[in-house]
Amino acid sequence: MLNTAFHLDRPTTRTTSVVFASPHSGRDYPETFLQQTVLNGREVRSSEDAFVDRLFADVPAHGAPFLQARAPRAYLDLNRGADELDSALIDGVRRAAHNPRIASGLGVIPRVVANGRHIYRGKLSLAEAHQRIARYWRPYHDQLQTLLDESNNRFGEAILIDCHSMPHEALESVGPPGSARPDIVLGDRFGATASNGIMEHAEAAFSGAGLRVARNMPFAGAFIAQHYGRPSRGQHAIQVEIDRRLYMDERTLEPHADFDAFKTLLNGVIAQLAEIGRQADQRVAAE
């Protein structure tokens, strides 16, 4: 299925309650946006979770759907609420209660990209902000909820794996000086968005592949995990952050020589994550 808001790859046969999604790997930059921004082509792409859609491209072979955003994060951030509008960027928006994401320029219509570089010279109209949300945000989230509803109806539960990447420099403050940094950070809002059993299985899938895993630091999960993670209702959400240095050159924004090898490694992890969604009855019995 293909439209302007997202690309959806479905498996031939759905065999697991797990849904994979990539909200930040979109790279369909509208020409009107490129004319608005003061950034060059590389700078405007610096907030992308570049190539995450390619890393997870084999998800359907494991019986799960894979939803991929097409709009780039610098244009519209799908990991924010539709009401997270920045009064410093958008005309006609009333200043709301303090929101650290908005205050830092990272609302649903971002004001800055990586390293705080401003995207625009001036402000945007409220009408344009609403138009972007209607065209890209709502269709993506409607489709994501539909996929989770399908899982709940068919398997009695839904597990969202929200796929992201993180700059290597974001890991510099994790752990004591000189210690090994994590390759993967799993976020469940400190236990609020996924059951402990599912989180443990997800961590084991990555660590079993030889990857160092941390939980919730420095990324615990943002709007998507918080909004969709409802463990008490059988709907779980885990945010996955992958160190970009494992598969790409962050300076040139190109895959590096180890990309294919890392994708193969990750494919084994995907198989294990999909298997979690086939074990609902076992988890219920254990709990």
Coordinates of C-alpha atoms in Angstrom, one line a residue:
M1 CA 0.0 0.0 0.0
L2 CA 1.4 3.4 -1.0
N3 CA 0.3 7.0 -0.5
T4 CA 1.8 10.3 0.2
A5 CA 1.8 9.9 4.0
F6 CA 3.2 6.4 4.5
H7 CA 4.3 3.2 3.0
L8 CA 3.0 -0.1 4.4
D9 CA 4.5 -3.5 3.8
R10 CA 2.3 -6.3 4.8
P11 CA 3.3 -10.0 5.2
T12 CA 1.8 -12.6 3.0
T13 CA 0.4 -14.2 6.1
R14 CA 0.1 -12.3 9.5
T15 CA 1.6 -14.7 12.1
T16 CA 2.5 -12.4 15.0
S17 CA 0.9 -9.7 17.1
V18 CA 4.0 -7.5 16.6
V19 CA 3.8 -4.4 14.5
F20 CA 7.0 -2.6 13.3
A21 CA 7.0 1.1 12.5
S22 CA 9.5 3.7 11.4
P23 CA 8.2 7.3 11.9
H24 CA 11.5 9.2 11.3
S25 CA 13.1 7.6 8.2
G26 CA 11.0 9.5 5.7
R27 CA 12.9 11.3 3.0
D28 CA 10.2 12.6 0.6
Y29 CA 11.1 16.3 0.9
P30 CA 8.4 18.6 -0.6
E31 CA 9.8 21.1 -3.0
T32 CA 7.9 23.9 -1.3
F33 CA 9.6 23.0 2.0
L34 CA 13.1 22.9 0.4
Q35 CA 12.4 26.4 -0.8
Q36 CA 11.4 27.6 2.7
T37 CA 14.3 26.2 4.6
V38 CA 17.6 28.1 5.2
L39 CA 19.5 24.8 5.5
N40 CA 21.4 23.0 2.8
G41 CA 20.6 19.4 1.7
R42 CA 22.8 17.6 4.2
E43 CA 21.8 19.9 7.2
V44 CA 18.1 19.4 6.6
R45 CA 18.6 15.7 6.7
S46 CA 20.5 15.6 9.9
S47 CA 17.4 14.8 12.0
E48 CA 16.5 11.8 9.8
D49 CA 16.6 8.3 11.2
A50 CA 18.4 7.6 7.9
F51 CA 18.1 4.1 6.4
V52 CA 16.1 2.6 9.3
D53 CA 13.4 1.7 6.8
R54 CA 16.1 -0.3 4.9
L55 CA 17.4 -1.9 8.0
F56 CA 14.0 -3.3 8.8
A57 CA 12.9 -4.0 5.3
D58 CA 12.7 -7.7 5.8
V59 CA 10.1 -7.5 8.6
P60 CA 7.2 -8.8 6.5
A61 CA 9.2 -12.0 5.8
H62 CA 8.7 -12.7 9.6
G63 CA 5.0 -12.4 9.5
A64 CA 4.6 -8.8 10.7
P65 CA 3.6 -5.5 9.0
F66 CA 6.0 -2.7 8.6
L67 CA 4.7 0.9 8.5
Q68 CA 7.1 3.6 7.2
A69 CA 6.6 7.3 7.2
R70 CA 7.3 9.2 4.0
A71 CA 7.4 12.7 5.3
P72 CA 10.8 13.7 6.7
R73 CA 11.1 14.5 10.4
A74 CA 12.3 18.1 9.7
Y75 CA 9.0 18.7 7.9
L76 CA 6.7 17.0 10.4
D77 CA 7.5 15.0 13.5
L78 CA 5.2 11.9 13.8
N79 CA 6.6 11.2 17.3
R80 CA 4.9 14.3 18.7
G81 CA 1.3 14.9 19.5
A82 CA -0.7 16.8 17.0
D83 CA -1.3 19.6 19.6
E84 CA 2.5 20.1 20.3
L85 CA 2.5 23.3 18.3
D86 CA 5.4 25.8 18.8
S87 CA 4.3 29.4 19.3
A88 CA 7.9 30.5 18.5
L89 CA 7.5 29.1 15.0
I90 CA 3.8 29.1 14.2
D91 CA 1.7 32.3 14.0
G92 CA -1.5 32.3 15.9
V93 CA -0.5 29.6 18.4
R94 CA -1.0 30.6 22.0
R95 CA 1.8 29.9 24.4
A96 CA 0.9 26.8 26.4
A97 CA 2.1 25.3 29.6
H98 CA 5.8 24.4 29.5
N99 CA 6.6 21.5 27.3
P100 CA 10.4 20.7 27.1
R101 CA 10.1 19.3 23.6
I102 CA 8.4 22.4 22.2
A103 CA 10.7 24.7 24.2
S104 CA 13.7 23.1 22.5
G105 CA 12.2 23.6 19.1
L106 CA 11.1 20.0 18.6
G107 CA 7.3 20.2 18.4
V108 CA 5.2 18.5 15.8
I109 CA 6.4 21.0 13.3
P110 CA 10.0 21.3 14.3
R111 CA 11.8 24.7 14.5
V112 CA 15.3 23.2 14.5
V113 CA 17.2 20.1 13.3
A114 CA 20.1 18.4 15.0
N115 CA 22.5 20.6 17.0
G116 CA 19.8 23.3 17.3
R117 CA 20.1 24.6 13.7
H118 CA 17.1 26.6 12.7
I119 CA 15.1 25.3 9.8
Y120 CA 13.3 28.6 8.8
R121 CA 14.1 32.2 8.6
G122 CA 10.7 33.4 9.8
K123 CA 7.4 31.9 11.0
L124 CA 4.8 29.6 9.5
S125 CA 1.1 30.1 9.3
L126 CA -1.2 28.1 11.5
A127 CA -3.1 27.0 8.4
E128 CA 0.1 25.5 7.0
A129 CA 0.7 23.6 10.2
H130 CA -2.8 22.2 10.2
Q131 CA -2.4 21.2 6.6
R132 CA 0.7 19.2 7.3
I133 CA -0.9 17.5 10.2
A134 CA -4.0 16.6 8.2
R135 CA -2.0 15.3 5.2
Y136 CA 0.7 13.4 7.0
W137 CA 0.2 13.0 10.8
R138 CA -3.4 11.8 10.9
P139 CA -3.1 9.2 8.1
Y140 CA 0.0 7.7 9.6
H141 CA -1.4 7.5 13.1
D142 CA -4.8 6.2 11.8
Q143 CA -3.0 3.4 10.0
L144 CA -0.8 2.6 13.0
Q145 CA -3.8 2.3 15.3
T146 CA -5.5 0.1 12.6
L147 CA -2.6 -2.3 12.6
L148 CA -2.6 -2.5 16.4
D149 CA -6.3 -3.1 16.4
E150 CA -5.9 -5.9 13.9
S151 CA -3.3 -7.5 16.2
N152 CA -5.6 -7.2 19.2
N153 CA -8.5 -8.6 17.3
R154 CA -6.6 -11.6 15.9
F155 CA -4.0 -12.4 18.6
G156 CA -5.6 -10.9 21.8
E157 CA -2.7 -8.4 22.2
A158 CA -0.6 -5.9 20.2
I159 CA 3.1 -5.2 20.5
L160 CA 4.5 -2.1 18.7
I161 CA 8.3 -1.9 17.9
D162 CA 8.9 1.8 17.2
C163 CA 12.1 1.8 15.2
H164 CA 14.6 4.7 15.5
S165 CA 18.3 5.6 15.3
M166 CA 20.3 7.8 17.5
P167 CA 23.5 9.9 17.0
H168 CA 26.5 8.3 18.4
E169 CA 27.3 11.5 20.4
A170 CA 24.0 11.1 22.3
L171 CA 25.6 8.1 24.1
E172 CA 28.6 10.0 25.5
S173 CA 26.9 10.7 28.8
V174 CA 25.6 7.1 29.3
G175 CA 27.5 5.2 32.0
P176 CA 30.7 6.1 33.8
P177 CA 33.6 7.6 31.9
G178 CA 35.5 4.9 29.9
S179 CA 32.7 2.4 30.1
A180 CA 31.3 0.7 27.0
R181 CA 28.4 2.6 25.5
P182 CA 25.2 0.8 24.5
D183 CA 24.5 -0.1 20.8
I184 CA 20.8 -0.2 21.5
V185 CA 18.5 1.8 23.8
L186 CA 15.1 0.3 24.5
G187 CA 12.5 2.7 25.9
D188 CA 9.3 1.8 27.7
R189 CA 8.9 5.0 29.7
F190 CA 10.4 3.2 32.7
G191 CA 7.9 0.3 32.6
A192 CA 4.8 2.3 31.7
T193 CA 4.3 1.3 28.0
A194 CA 5.2 -2.4 27.9
S195 CA 5.0 -5.4 30.3
N196 CA 8.3 -6.4 31.9
G197 CA 8.1 -9.8 30.3
I198 CA 7.9 -8.4 26.8
M199 CA 10.6 -5.9 27.6
E200 CA 12.9 -8.7 28.8
H201 CA 12.3 -10.7 25.7
A202 CA 13.1 -7.7 23.5
E203 CA 16.3 -7.0 25.4
A204 CA 17.3 -10.7 25.1
A205 CA 16.7 -10.5 21.3
F206 CA 19.3 -7.7 20.9
S207 CA 21.8 -8.9 23.5
G208 CA 21.7 -12.4 22.1
A209 CA 23.0 -10.9 18.8
G210 CA 26.0 -9.5 20.7
L211 CA 24.7 -6.0 21.0
R212 CA 25.0 -3.9 24.1
V213 CA 21.6 -2.9 25.4
A214 CA 20.5 -0.1 27.8
R215 CA 17.0 0.7 29.0
N216 CA 15.4 4.2 29.0
M217 CA 18.7 6.2 29.1
P218 CA 19.1 8.5 27.4
F219 CA 15.8 7.8 25.5
A220 CA 12.8 6.5 27.3
G221 CA 10.3 6.9 24.5
A222 CA 8.3 9.9 23.3
F223 CA 4.7 10.5 22.1
I224 CA 4.3 7.2 20.2
A225 CA 5.4 5.0 23.0
Q226 CA 3.4 7.0 25.5
H227 CA 0.3 7.2 23.4
Y228 CA 0.1 3.6 22.2
G229 CA 1.6 1.7 25.1
R230 CA -1.3 0.4 27.2
P231 CA -0.1 -2.8 28.9
S232 CA -3.2 -3.1 31.0
R233 CA -5.2 -3.3 27.8
G234 CA -2.8 -5.8 26.1
Q235 CA -1.2 -3.1 23.9
H236 CA 2.5 -2.7 24.4
A237 CA 5.0 -0.3 22.9
I238 CA 8.8 -0.3 22.9
Q239 CA 10.9 2.4 21.3
V240 CA 14.1 1.0 19.8
E241 CA 17.1 3.4 19.3
I242 CA 20.1 2.1 17.2
D243 CA 23.5 3.8 17.3
R244 CA 23.9 5.2 13.8
R245 CA 27.6 4.5 13.8
L246 CA 26.8 0.8 13.5
Y247 CA 25.7 1.1 10.0
M248 CA 26.3 4.6 8.5
D249 CA 28.7 7.5 8.3
E250 CA 27.0 10.3 10.2
R251 CA 29.1 13.0 8.5
T252 CA 28.2 12.0 4.9
L253 CA 24.8 10.5 5.7
E254 CA 25.6 7.4 3.7
P255 CA 25.6 3.7 4.6
H256 CA 29.1 2.5 5.4
A257 CA 30.8 -0.8 4.4
D258 CA 29.3 -2.7 7.3
F259 CA 25.7 -1.8 6.5
D260 CA 24.8 -5.1 4.9
A261 CA 26.4 -7.2 7.6
F262 CA 24.6 -5.2 10.3
K263 CA 21.3 -5.6 8.4
T264 CA 21.8 -9.3 8.4
L265 CA 22.6 -9.3 12.1
L266 CA 19.5 -7.2 12.7
N267 CA 17.3 -9.5 10.7
G268 CA 18.0 -12.2 13.2
V269 CA 16.9 -9.9 16.0
I270 CA 13.7 -9.1 14.0
A271 CA 12.9 -12.8 13.9
Q272 CA 13.2 -13.0 17.7
L273 CA 11.1 -9.9 18.2
A274 CA 8.4 -11.3 15.9
E275 CA 8.4 -14.5 17.9
I276 CA 7.5 -12.6 21.0
G277 CA 4.1 -12.0 19.4
R278 CA 3.5 -15.7 19.0
Q279 CA 3.9 -16.4 22.8
A280 CA 0.9 -14.6 24.3
D281 CA -0.6 -17.7 25.8
Q282 CA 2.7 -18.7 27.4
R283 CA 3.0 -15.2 28.9
V284 CA -0.5 -15.2 30.3
A285 CA 0.2 -18.6 31.9
A286 CA 3.5 -17.4 33.4
E287 CA 1.9 -14.3 34.8

